[in-house]
JSON list of C-alpha atoms in Angstrom, two decimals:
[
{"chain": "E", "resi": 28, "resn": "MET", "atom": "CA", "xyz": [83.79, 78.10, 81.34]},
{"chain": "E", "resi": 29, "resn": "LYS", "atom": "CA", "xyz": [85.72, 74.87, 81.40]},
{"chain": "E", "resi": 30, "resn": "LEU", "atom": "CA", "xyz": [87.69, 73.84, 84.49]},
{"chain": "E", "resi": 31, "resn": "PHE", "atom": "CA", "xyz": [89.84, 70.85, 85.54]},
{"chain": "E", "resi": 32, "resn": "LEU", "atom": "CA", "xyz": [90.87, 71.01, 89.22]},
{"chain": "E", "resi": 33, "resn": "ALA", "atom": "CA", "xyz": [92.74, 68.13, 90.73]},
{"chain": "E", "resi": 34, "resn": "SER", "atom": "CA", "xyz": [95.20, 67.29, 93.66]},
{"chain": "E", "resi": 35, "resn": "LEU", "atom": "CA", "xyz": [97.84, 65.75, 91.45]},
{"chain": "E", "resi": 36, "resn": "GLY", "atom": "CA", "xyz": [98.75, 66.01, 87.81]},
{"chain": "E", "resi": 37, "resn": "ILE", "atom": "CA", "xyz": [96.62, 64.49, 84.97]},
{"chain": "E", "resi": 38, "resn": "THR", "atom": "CA", "xyz": [97.18, 60.84, 85.23]},
{"chain": "E", "resi": 39, "resn": "ASN", "atom": "CA", "xyz": [96.50, 58.23, 82.48]},
{"chain": "E", "resi": 40, "resn": "LYS", "atom": "CA", "xyz": [93.07, 57.47, 84.14]},
{"chain": "E", "resi": 41, "resn": "LEU", "atom": "CA", "xyz": [92.14, 60.99, 84.13]},
{"chain": "E", "resi": 42, "resn": "ALA", "atom": "CA", "xyz": [93.49, 61.84, 80.83]},
{"chain": "E", "resi": 43, "resn": "PRO", "atom": "CA", "xyz": [90.37, 60.57, 78.53]},
{"chain": "E", "resi": 44, "resn": "SER", "atom": "CA", "xyz": [87.97, 63.16, 80.82]},
{"chain": "E", "resi": 45, "resn": "PHE", "atom": "CA", "xyz": [90.55, 65.81, 80.49]},
{"chain": "E", "resi": 46, "resn": "LYS", "atom": "CA", "xyz": [90.71, 65.04, 76.59]},
{"chain": "E", "resi": 47, "resn": "LEU", "atom": "CA", "xyz": [86.89, 65.66, 76.28]},
{"chain": "E", "resi": 48, "resn": "LEU", "atom": "CA", "xyz": [87.40, 69.07, 77.73]},
{"chain": "E", "resi": 49, "resn": "LEU", "atom": "CA", "xyz": [89.34, 69.87, 74.54]},
{"chain": "E", "resi": 50, "resn": "LYS", "atom": "CA", "xyz": [87.48, 68.29, 72.04]},
{"chain": "E", "resi": 51, "resn": "ARG", "atom": "CA", "xyz": [85.64, 71.48, 71.16]},
{"chain": "E", "resi": 52, "resn": "ASN", "atom": "CA", "xyz": [88.54, 73.95, 71.77]},
{"chain": "E", "resi": 53, "resn": "ARG", "atom": "CA", "xyz": [88.22, 77.54, 71.25]},
{"chain": "E", "resi": 54, "resn": "HIS", "atom": "CA", "xyz": [90.32, 77.69, 68.08]},
{"chain": "E", "resi": 55, "resn": "SER", "atom": "CA", "xyz": [88.82, 74.59, 66.49]},
{"chain": "E", "resi": 56, "resn": "ARG", "atom": "CA", "xyz": [92.41, 72.94, 66.20]},
{"chain": "E", "resi": 57, "resn": "ALA", "atom": "CA", "xyz": [92.84, 69.19, 65.57]},
{"chain": "E", "resi": 58, "resn": "THR", "atom": "CA", "xyz": [95.78, 69.58, 68.13]},
{"chain": "E", "resi": 59, "resn": "PRO", "atom": "CA", "xyz": [94.87, 72.02, 71.04]},
{"chain": "E", "resi": 60, "resn": "LYS", "atom": "CA", "xyz": [97.49, 74.29, 72.16]},
{"chain": "E", "resi": 61, "resn": "GLY", "atom": "CA", "xyz": [98.36, 74.70, 75.69]},
{"chain": "E", "resi": 62, "resn": "TYR", "atom": "CA", "xyz": [100.82, 76.61, 78.37]},
{"chain": "E", "resi": 63, "resn": "ILE", "atom": "CA", "xyz": [102.12, 75.12, 81.23]},
{"chain": "E", "resi": 64, "resn": "ILE", "atom": "CA", "xyz": [102.93, 77.21, 84.10]},
{"chain": "E", "resi": 65, "resn": "GLU", "atom": "CA", "xyz": [105.26, 75.80, 86.71]},
{"chain": "E", "resi": 66, "resn": "ASN", "atom": "CA", "xyz": [106.01, 78.88, 88.67]},
{"chain": "E", "resi": 67, "resn": "ALA", "atom": "CA", "xyz": [104.51, 77.46, 91.96]},
{"chain": "E", "resi": 68, "resn": "SER", "atom": "CA", "xyz": [107.47, 75.07, 92.27]},
{"chain": "E", "resi": 69, "resn": "ASP", "atom": "CA", "xyz": [110.23, 77.69, 91.03]},
{"chain": "E", "resi": 70, "resn": "TYR", "atom": "CA", "xyz": [111.93, 78.11, 94.56]},
{"chain": "E", "resi": 71, "resn": "LYS", "atom": "CA", "xyz": [112.37, 74.27, 94.68]},
{"chain": "E", "resi": 72, "resn": "GLY", "atom": "CA", "xyz": [114.66, 74.39, 91.70]},
{"chain": "E", "resi": 73, "resn": "ARG", "atom": "CA", "xyz": [114.50, 72.62, 88.28]},
{"chain": "E", "resi": 74, "resn": "GLU", "atom": "CA", "xyz": [114.90, 68.87, 90.06]},
{"chain": "E", "resi": 75, "resn": "LYS", "atom": "CA", "xyz": [111.23, 69.44, 91.49]},
{"chain": "E", "resi": 76, "resn": "GLN", "atom": "CA", "xyz": [109.93, 70.78, 88.19]},
{"chain": "E", "resi": 77, "resn": "LEU", "atom": "CA", "xyz": [111.40, 67.67, 86.08]},
{"chain": "E", "resi": 78, "resn": "GLU", "atom": "CA", "xyz": [109.25, 65.35, 88.65]},
{"chain": "E", "resi": 79, "resn": "LEU", "atom": "CA", "xyz": [106.27, 67.08, 87.21]},
{"chain": "E", "resi": 80, "resn": "HIS", "atom": "CA", "xyz": [107.02, 66.45, 83.57]},
{"chain": "E", "resi": 81, "resn": "GLN", "atom": "CA", "xyz": [105.64, 62.66, 83.87]},
{"chain": "E", "resi": 82, "resn": "TYR", "atom": "CA", "xyz": [102.11, 64.57, 84.13]},
{"chain": "E", "resi": 83, "resn": "TYR", "atom": "CA", "xyz": [102.72, 66.83, 81.06]},
{"chain": "E", "resi": 84, "resn": "GLU", "atom": "CA", "xyz": [103.95, 63.83, 79.04]},
{"chain": "E", "resi": 85, "resn": "ILE", "atom": "CA", "xyz": [100.33, 62.18, 79.57]},
{"chain": "E", "resi": 86, "resn": "LEU", "atom": "CA", "xyz": [98.91, 65.41, 78.15]},
{"chain": "E", "resi": 87, "resn": "LYS", "atom": "CA", "xyz": [101.36, 65.21, 75.21]},
{"chain": "E", "resi": 88, "resn": "ASN", "atom": "CA", "xyz": [100.18, 61.62, 74.54]},
{"chain": "E", "resi": 89, "resn": "HIS", "atom": "CA", "xyz": [96.67, 62.51, 74.64]},
{"chain": "E", "resi": 90, "resn": "GLY", "atom": "CA", "xyz": [97.14, 65.08, 71.85]},
{"chain": "E", "resi": 91, "resn": "LEU", "atom": "CA", "xyz": [97.83, 68.24, 73.60]},
{"chain": "E", "resi": 92, "resn": "ASP", "atom": "CA", "xyz": [100.48, 70.58, 71.88]},
{"chain": "E", "resi": 93, "resn": "TYR", "atom": "CA", "xyz": [102.07, 72.63, 74.81]},
{"chain": "E", "resi": 94, "resn": "ASP", "atom": "CA", "xyz": [104.83, 75.08, 75.66]},
{"chain": "E", "resi": 95, "resn": "PHE", "atom": "CA", "xyz": [106.04, 76.50, 79.10]},
{"chain": "E", "resi": 96, "resn": "LEU", "atom": "CA", "xyz": [104.90, 79.82, 80.22]},
{"chain": "E", "resi": 97, "resn": "ASP", "atom": "CA", "xyz": [107.00, 81.63, 82.82]},
{"chain": "E", "resi": 98, "resn": "LEU", "atom": "CA", "xyz": [104.77, 84.24, 84.51]},
{"chain": "E", "resi": 99, "resn": "LYS", "atom": "CA", "xyz": [108.01, 85.88, 85.78]},
{"chain": "E", "resi": 100, "resn": "ILE", "atom": "CA", "xyz": [108.75, 87.17, 82.35]},
{"chain": "E", "resi": 101, "resn": "TYR", "atom": "CA", "xyz": [105.27, 88.95, 82.19]},
{"chain": "E", "resi": 102, "resn": "ARG", "atom": "CA", "xyz": [105.94, 90.98, 85.20]},
{"chain": "E", "resi": 103, "resn": "ASP", "atom": "CA", "xyz": [103.95, 94.44, 84.65]},
{"chain": "E", "resi": 104, "resn": "GLN", "atom": "CA", "xyz": [103.30, 93.11, 80.94]},
{"chain": "E", "resi": 105, "resn": "ILE", "atom": "CA", "xyz": [99.73, 92.05, 81.05]},
{"chain": "E", "resi": 106, "resn": "ASP", "atom": "CA", "xyz": [98.87, 92.94, 77.44]},
{"chain": "E", "resi": 107, "resn": "LYS", "atom": "CA", "xyz": [101.80, 90.54, 76.24]},
{"chain": "E", "resi": 108, "resn": "LEU", "atom": "CA", "xyz": [100.33, 87.87, 78.69]},
{"chain": "E", "resi": 109, "resn": "LYS", "atom": "CA", "xyz": [96.87, 88.64, 77.33]},
{"chain": "E", "resi": 110, "resn": "THR", "atom": "CA", "xyz": [98.26, 88.01, 73.60]},
{"chain": "E", "resi": 111, "resn": "LYS", "atom": "CA", "xyz": [100.03, 84.99, 74.41]},
{"chain": "E", "resi": 112, "resn": "LEU", "atom": "CA", "xyz": [96.81, 83.38, 76.20]},
{"chain": "E", "resi": 113, "resn": "ASP", "atom": "CA", "xyz": [94.75, 84.52, 73.38]},
{"chain": "E", "resi": 114, "resn": "SER", "atom": "CA", "xyz": [96.46, 81.92, 71.31]},
{"chain": "E", "resi": 115, "resn": "ALA", "atom": "CA", "xyz": [95.90, 79.11, 73.70]},
{"chain": "E", "resi": 116, "resn": "ASP", "atom": "CA", "xyz": [93.10, 76.59, 74.12]},
{"chain": "E", "resi": 117, "resn": "LEU", "atom": "CA", "xyz": [94.24, 75.51, 77.77]},
{"chain": "E", "resi": 118, "resn": "ILE", "atom": "CA", "xyz": [96.50, 77.02, 80.51]},
{"chain": "E", "resi": 119, "resn": "TYR", "atom": "CA", "xyz": [97.51, 74.41, 82.96]},
{"chain": "E", "resi": 120, "resn": "ILE", "atom": "CA", "xyz": [98.95, 75.56, 86.40]},
{"chain": "E", "resi": 121, "resn": "SER", "atom": "CA", "xyz": [100.78, 73.06, 88.29]},
{"chain": "E", "resi": 122, "resn": "GLY", "atom": "CA", "xyz": [101.33, 72.36, 92.14]},
{"chain": "E", "resi": 123, "resn": "GLY", "atom": "CA", "xyz": [103.80, 73.91, 94.40]},
{"chain": "E", "resi": 124, "resn": "ASN", "atom": "CA", "xyz": [103.51, 76.78, 97.19]},
{"chain": "E", "resi": 125, "resn": "ILE", "atom": "CA", "xyz": [100.40, 78.56, 97.01]},
{"chain": "E", "resi": 126, "resn": "PHE", "atom": "CA", "xyz": [101.56, 81.97, 98.13]},
{"chain": "E", "resi": 127, "resn": "TYR", "atom": "CA", "xyz": [104.68, 81.78, 95.76]},
{"chain": "E", "resi": 128, "resn": "LEU", "atom": "CA", "xyz": [102.32, 80.95, 92.90]},
{"chain": "E", "resi": 129, "resn": "TYR", "atom": "CA", "xyz": [99.83, 83.57, 93.54]},
{"chain": "E", "resi": 130, "resn": "TYR", "atom": "CA", "xyz": [102.60, 86.27, 93.86]},
{"chain": "E", "resi": 131, "resn": "TRP", "atom": "CA", "xyz": [103.53, 85.64, 90.49]},
{"chain": "E", "resi": 132, "resn": "VAL", "atom": "CA", "xyz": [99.74, 85.45, 89.18]},
{"chain": "E", "resi": 133, "resn": "ILE", "atom": "CA", "xyz": [99.44, 88.97, 90.52]},
{"chain": "E", "resi": 134, "resn": "GLU", "atom": "CA", "xyz": [102.58, 90.43, 89.29]},
{"chain": "E", "resi": 135, "resn": "SER", "atom": "CA", "xyz": [101.86, 89.23, 85.81]},
{"chain": "E", "resi": 136, "resn": "GLY", "atom": "CA", "xyz": [98.49, 90.29, 85.81]},
{"chain": "E", "resi": 137, "resn": "LEU", "atom": "CA", "xyz": [97.04, 86.98, 85.00]},
{"chain": "E", "resi": 138, "resn": "ASP", "atom": "CA", "xyz": [94.58, 87.66, 88.16]},
{"chain": "E", "resi": 139, "resn": "LYS", "atom": "CA", "xyz": [93.05, 90.37, 86.17]},
{"chain": "E", "resi": 140, "resn": "ILE", "atom": "CA", "xyz": [92.37, 88.71, 82.72]},
{"chain": "E", "resi": 141, "resn": "ILE", "atom": "CA", "xyz": [92.07, 84.85, 83.51]},
{"chain": "E", "resi": 142, "resn": "LYS", "atom": "CA", "xyz": [88.35, 85.29, 84.06]},
{"chain": "E", "resi": 143, "resn": "ASN", "atom": "CA", "xyz": [87.49, 86.64, 80.74]},
{"chain": "E", "resi": 144, "resn": "GLN", "atom": "CA", "xyz": [89.79, 83.92, 79.32]},
{"chain": "E", "resi": 145, "resn": "THR", "atom": "CA", "xyz": [87.98, 81.15, 80.59]},
{"chain": "E", "resi": 146, "resn": "LYS", "atom": "CA", "xyz": [84.67, 83.03, 79.61]},
{"chain": "E", "resi": 147, "resn": "GLU", "atom": "CA", "xyz": [86.01, 83.13, 76.07]},
{"chain": "E", "resi": 148, "resn": "GLY", "atom": "CA", "xyz": [87.16, 79.37, 76.16]},
{"chain": "E", "resi": 149, "resn": "LEU", "atom": "CA", "xyz": [90.18, 78.91, 77.66]},
{"chain": "E", "resi": 150, "resn": "VAL", "atom": "CA", "xyz": [90.16, 75.61, 79.69]},
{"chain": "E", "resi": 151, "resn": "TYR", "atom": "CA", "xyz": [91.81, 76.34, 83.18]},
{"chain": "E", "resi": 152, "resn": "ALA", "atom": "CA", "xyz": [93.35, 73.16, 84.37]},
{"chain": "E", "resi": 153, "resn": "ALA", "atom": "CA", "xyz": [95.22, 72.99, 87.47]},
{"chain": "E", "resi": 154, "resn": "SER", "atom": "CA", "xyz": [96.83, 70.72, 90.15]},
{"chain": "E", "resi": 155, "resn": "SER", "atom": "CA", "xyz": [97.38, 71.44, 94.05]},
{"chain": "E", "resi": 156, "resn": "ALA", "atom": "CA", "xyz": [98.28, 75.16, 94.35]},
{"chain": "E", "resi": 157, "resn": "GLY", "atom": "CA", "xyz": [97.00, 75.79, 90.77]},
{"chain": "E", "resi": 158, "resn": "SER", "atom": "CA", "xyz": [93.46, 74.46, 91.85]},
{"chain": "E", "resi": 159, "resn": "VAL", "atom": "CA", "xyz": [93.64, 76.31, 95.12]},
{"chain": "E", "resi": 160, "resn": "ILE", "atom": "CA", "xyz": [94.04, 79.64, 93.69]},
{"chain": "E", "resi": 161, "resn": "ALA", "atom": "CA", "xyz": [90.94, 79.23, 91.58]},
{"chain": "E", "resi": 162, "resn": "GLY", "atom": "CA", "xyz": [88.74, 79.66, 94.51]},
{"chain": "E", "resi": 163, "resn": "PRO", "atom": "CA", "xyz": [87.07, 82.68, 96.13]},
{"chain": "E", "resi": 164, "resn": "THR", "atom": "CA", "xyz": [89.74, 82.87, 99.03]},
{"chain": "E", "resi": 165, "resn": "LEU", "atom": "CA", "xyz": [93.03, 81.96, 100.21]},
{"chain": "E", "resi": 166, "resn": "LYS", "atom": "CA", "xyz": [92.23, 82.80, 103.68]},
{"chain": "E", "resi": 167, "resn": "TYR", "atom": "CA", "xyz": [93.33, 80.12, 106.32]},
{"chain": "E", "resi": 168, "resn": "LEU", "atom": "CA", "xyz": [95.38, 78.48, 103.58]},
{"chain": "E", "resi": 169, "resn": "ASP", "atom": "CA", "xyz": [98.39, 79.58, 105.58]},
{"chain": "E", "resi": 170, "resn": "LEU", "atom": "CA", "xyz": [97.69, 76.66, 107.96]},
{"chain": "E", "resi": 171, "resn": "ALA", "atom": "CA", "xyz": [98.26, 74.42, 105.05]},
{"chain": "E", "resi": 172, "resn": "ASP", "atom": "CA", "xyz": [101.12, 76.04, 103.20]},
{"chain": "E", "resi": 173, "resn": "ASN", "atom": "CA", "xyz": [104.24, 78.41, 104.12]},
{"chain": "E", "resi": 174, "resn": "THR", "atom": "CA", "xyz": [103.54, 82.17, 103.54]},
{"chain": "E", "resi": 175, "resn": "GLU", "atom": "CA", "xyz": [107.13, 82.92, 103.96]},
{"chain": "E", "resi": 176, "resn": "ILE", "atom": "CA", "xyz": [108.14, 81.29, 100.56]},
{"chain": "E", "resi": 177, "resn": "SER", "atom": "CA", "xyz": [106.26, 84.38, 98.80]},
{"chain": "E", "resi": 178, "resn": "PRO", "atom": "CA", "xyz": [108.77, 86.90, 97.39]},
{"chain": "E", "resi": 179, "resn": "GLU", "atom": "CA", "xyz": [106.95, 89.42, 99.65]},
{"chain": "E", "resi": 180, "resn": "PRO", "atom": "CA", "xyz": [105.21, 87.63, 102.29]},
{"chain": "E", "resi": 181, "resn": "THR", "atom": "CA", "xyz": [104.01, 90.69, 104.30]},
{"chain": "E", "resi": 182, "resn": "LYS", "atom": "CA", "xyz": [101.92, 91.65, 101.09]},
{"chain": "E", "resi": 183, "resn": "ILE", "atom": "CA", "xyz": [99.86, 88.60, 100.48]},
{"chain": "E", "resi": 184, "resn": "LYS", "atom": "CA", "xyz": [96.48, 89.01, 98.61]},
{"chain": "E", "resi": 185, "resn": "TRP", "atom": "CA", "xyz": [94.07, 86.47, 100.20]},
{"chain": "E", "resi": 186, "resn": "LYS", "atom": "CA", "xyz": [91.59, 86.95, 97.47]},
{"chain": "E", "resi": 187, "resn": "GLY", "atom": "CA", "xyz": [91.58, 84.03, 94.98]},
{"chain": "E", "resi": 188, "resn": "LEU", "atom": "CA", "xyz": [90.93, 84.16, 91.36]},
{"chain": "E", "resi": 189, "resn": "ASN", "atom": "CA", "xyz": [87.08, 83.46, 92.05]},
{"chain": "E", "resi": 190, "resn": "LEU", "atom": "CA", "xyz": [86.46, 80.83, 89.22]},
{"chain": "E", "resi": 191, "resn": "VAL", "atom": "CA", "xyz": [84.61, 78.63, 91.66]},
{"chain": "E", "resi": 192, "resn": "ASP", "atom": "CA", "xyz": [82.77, 79.65, 94.43]},
{"chain": "E", "resi": 193, "resn": "PHE", "atom": "CA", "xyz": [84.27, 77.10, 96.77]},
{"chain": "E", "resi": 194, "resn": "VAL", "atom": "CA", "xyz": [87.59, 76.72, 98.71]},
{"chain": "E", "resi": 195, "resn": "ILE", "atom": "CA", "xyz": [89.50, 73.47, 97.19]},
{"chain": "E", "resi": 196, "resn": "LEU", "atom": "CA", "xyz": [91.49, 71.70, 99.71]},
{"chain": "E", "resi": 197, "resn": "PRO", "atom": "CA", "xyz": [93.73, 69.22, 97.62]},
{"chain": "E", "resi": 198, "resn": "HIS", "atom": "CA", "xyz": [95.38, 66.32, 99.05]},
{"chain": "E", "resi": 199, "resn": "TRP", "atom": "CA", "xyz": [92.68, 65.96, 101.46]},
{"chain": "E", "resi": 200, "resn": "GLU", "atom": "CA", "xyz": [93.18, 62.08, 101.85]},
{"chain": "E", "resi": 201, "resn": "GLU", "atom": "CA", "xyz": [96.93, 62.47, 102.89]},
{"chain": "E", "resi": 202, "resn": "LYS", "atom": "CA", "xyz": [97.18, 62.14, 106.71]},
{"chain": "E", "resi": 203, "resn": "LYS", "atom": "CA", "xyz": [99.70, 64.94, 107.03]},
{"chain": "E", "resi": 204, "resn": "TYR", "atom": "CA", "xyz": [97.15, 67.66, 105.70]},
{"chain": "E", "resi": 205, "resn": "GLN", "atom": "CA", "xyz": [93.99, 66.18, 107.49]},
{"chain": "E", "resi": 206, "resn": "SER", "atom": "CA", "xyz": [94.08, 68.06, 110.79]},
{"chain": "E", "resi": 207, "resn": "ARG", "atom": "CA", "xyz": [95.14, 71.51, 109.21]},
{"chain": "E", "resi": 208, "resn": "PHE", "atom": "CA", "xyz": [92.41, 71.07, 106.57]},
{"chain": "E", "resi": 209, "resn": "ASN", "atom": "CA", "xyz": [89.88, 70.40, 109.40]},
{"chain": "E", "resi": 210, "resn": "THR", "atom": "CA", "xyz": [90.84, 73.44, 111.05]},
{"chain": "E", "resi": 211, "resn": "ILE", "atom": "CA", "xyz": [90.52, 75.30, 107.74]},
{"chain": "E", "resi": 212, "resn": "LYS", "atom": "CA", "xyz": [87.23, 73.84, 107.00]},
{"chain": "E", "resi": 213, "resn": "ARG", "atom": "CA", "xyz": [85.94, 74.82, 110.50]},
{"chain": "E", "resi": 214, "resn": "ASN", "atom": "CA", "xyz": [87.10, 78.23, 110.06]},
{"chain": "E", "resi": 215, "resn": "LEU", "atom": "CA", "xyz": [85.74, 79.18, 106.41]}
]
């Protein structure tokens, strides 16, 4: 299983390490194929998503061919999503709201297929919220992110994707998160 979990997007400094993950991709392509999922910031509008495109250009400049994948299109269509991911070498899930993102992960069925996909060689790369959901739980993360952003805040699932056995707290170094993250850390 190959994972790349970050706080921010893939910068020029991180790109060479990231590129090594794709050197031996599951389809043996000279130019690996990936899908970028931006659903974590959907609710903020297109302007916010465009801010993230600087990171995607870095991926492109380091040899990744990518398209965007909108999980909303795959609501209740897990077989179509699986077929789409079967053709990919990488999935990159960007940041935004943890609970908004996870709602669409569940609605699309990504939560049911991602572990097998990564075992079969799909690289799971993510930043911020995309990194957080890779852990075993989202418990206490409501202290760091607004649950009310989720389309159905009363039906939040607290179990993460369980791709790693530890909780990821991105942006740890940012002062605005430190007291909340310290509380989360104590409660876990």
